[in-house]
mmCIF file of C-alpha atoms in Angstrom:
data_model
loop_
_atom_site.group_PDB
_atom_site.id
_atom_site.type_symbol
_atom_site.label_atom_id
_atom_site.label_comp_id
_atom_site.label_asym_id
_atom_site.label_seq_id
_atom_site.Cartn_x
_atom_site.Cartn_y
_atom_site.Cartn_z
ATOM 1 C CA MET F 1292 5.284 -31.604 9.783
ATOM 2 C CA PHE F 1293 2.413 -29.459 8.514
ATOM 3 C CA GLN F 1294 1.256 -30.721 5.114
ATOM 4 C CA ILE F 1295 -0.650 -28.544 2.653
ATOM 5 C CA THR F 1296 -3.187 -29.830 0.124
ATOM 6 C CA LYS F 1297 -5.332 -27.961 -2.379
ATOM 7 C CA GLU F 1298 -8.154 -28.127 0.172
ATOM 8 C CA THR F 1299 -6.123 -26.499 2.979
ATOM 9 C CA MET F 1300 -7.605 -23.170 4.014
ATOM 10 C CA ILE F 1301 -5.370 -20.110 3.621
ATOM 11 C CA SER F 1302 -6.119 -19.160 7.240
ATOM 12 C CA GLU F 1303 -4.854 -22.575 8.406
ATOM 13 C CA ILE F 1304 -1.618 -22.085 6.477
ATOM 14 C CA MET F 1305 -1.084 -18.651 8.014
ATOM 15 C CA GLU F 1306 -1.621 -20.158 11.483
ATOM 16 C CA ASN F 1307 0.728 -23.113 10.950
ATOM 17 C CA ALA F 1308 3.254 -21.963 8.340
ATOM 18 C CA ALA F 1309 3.274 -18.165 8.261
ATOM 19 C CA ASN F 1310 6.814 -18.334 6.845
ATOM 20 C CA THR F 1311 5.229 -19.297 3.491
ATOM 21 C CA MET F 1312 3.712 -15.826 3.129
ATOM 22 C CA PRO F 1313 6.400 -14.611 0.660
ATOM 23 C CA LEU F 1314 5.488 -17.480 -1.705
ATOM 24 C CA PHE F 1315 1.873 -16.328 -1.733
ATOM 25 C CA GLN F 1316 2.909 -12.723 -2.255
ATOM 26 C CA ALA F 1317 5.191 -13.724 -5.146
ATOM 27 C CA ILE F 1318 2.187 -14.978 -7.111
ATOM 28 C CA GLY F 1319 0.052 -11.932 -6.372
ATOM 29 C CA MET F 1320 -1.733 -12.974 -3.194
ATOM 30 C CA HIS F 1321 -1.033 -9.863 -1.157
ATOM 31 C CA CYS F 1322 -4.083 -9.751 1.097
ATOM 32 C CA LEU F 1323 -3.621 -12.940 3.078
ATOM 33 C CA GLY F 1324 -5.299 -11.555 6.175
ATOM 34 C CA CYS F 1325 -8.414 -10.222 4.474
ATOM 35 C CA ALA F 1326 -11.794 -11.901 4.845
ATOM 36 C CA MET F 1327 -11.765 -13.257 1.296
ATOM 37 C CA ALA F 1328 -8.415 -15.016 1.721
ATOM 38 C CA SER F 1329 -9.252 -16.500 5.105
ATOM 39 C CA GLY F 1330 -12.357 -18.127 3.625
ATOM 40 C CA GLU F 1331 -10.561 -19.637 0.636
ATOM 41 C CA ASN F 1332 -8.625 -22.833 0.244
ATOM 42 C CA VAL F 1333 -5.416 -23.049 -1.796
ATOM 43 C CA GLU F 1334 -7.180 -24.303 -4.912
ATOM 44 C CA GLN F 1335 -9.677 -21.424 -4.882
ATOM 45 C CA ALA F 1336 -6.960 -18.829 -4.292
ATOM 46 C CA CYS F 1337 -4.829 -20.251 -7.087
ATOM 47 C CA ALA F 1338 -7.782 -20.220 -9.486
ATOM 48 C CA ALA F 1339 -8.437 -16.565 -8.666
ATOM 49 C CA HIS F 1340 -4.795 -15.712 -9.399
ATOM 50 C CA GLY F 1341 -4.249 -17.911 -12.460
ATOM 51 C CA VAL F 1342 -1.782 -20.232 -10.729
ATOM 52 C CA ASN F 1343 -1.531 -24.015 -11.103
ATOM 53 C CA ALA F 1344 -2.687 -25.307 -7.706
ATOM 54 C CA ASP F 1345 -0.804 -28.626 -7.884
ATOM 55 C CA GLU F 1346 2.502 -26.902 -8.629
ATOM 56 C CA PHE F 1347 1.935 -24.284 -5.944
ATOM 57 C CA VAL F 1348 1.078 -26.911 -3.302
ATOM 58 C CA SER F 1349 4.277 -28.774 -4.191
ATOM 59 C CA ARG F 1350 6.288 -25.572 -3.891
ATOM 60 C CA LEU F 1351 4.717 -24.755 -0.511
ATOM 61 C CA ASN F 1352 5.369 -28.218 0.924
ATOM 62 C CA ALA F 1353 8.961 -28.222 -0.339
ATOM 63 C CA PHE F 1354 9.515 -24.824 1.267
ATOM 64 C CA ILE F 1355 8.124 -26.038 4.591
ATOM 65 C CA ALA F 1356 10.242 -29.216 4.481
ATOM 66 C CA ALA F 1357 13.405 -27.230 3.725
ATOM 67 C CA ALA F 1358 12.736 -24.879 6.630
ATOM 68 C CA GLN F 1359 12.601 -27.760 9.141
#
């Protein structure tokens, strides 16, 4: 199973768990394919959007586990 950490790059998530895209969009990350997003990790993206990275990582991993 693909596991996300705060250091996981957004581009890696989109390659391995594209089904998580709605979770990113729900917190205001709408440009997941743009150059800025592809060069950011989860922690950096969360900081830019005022989101708690630890909580978001937990939510992402729970979503991926439930989809299996």
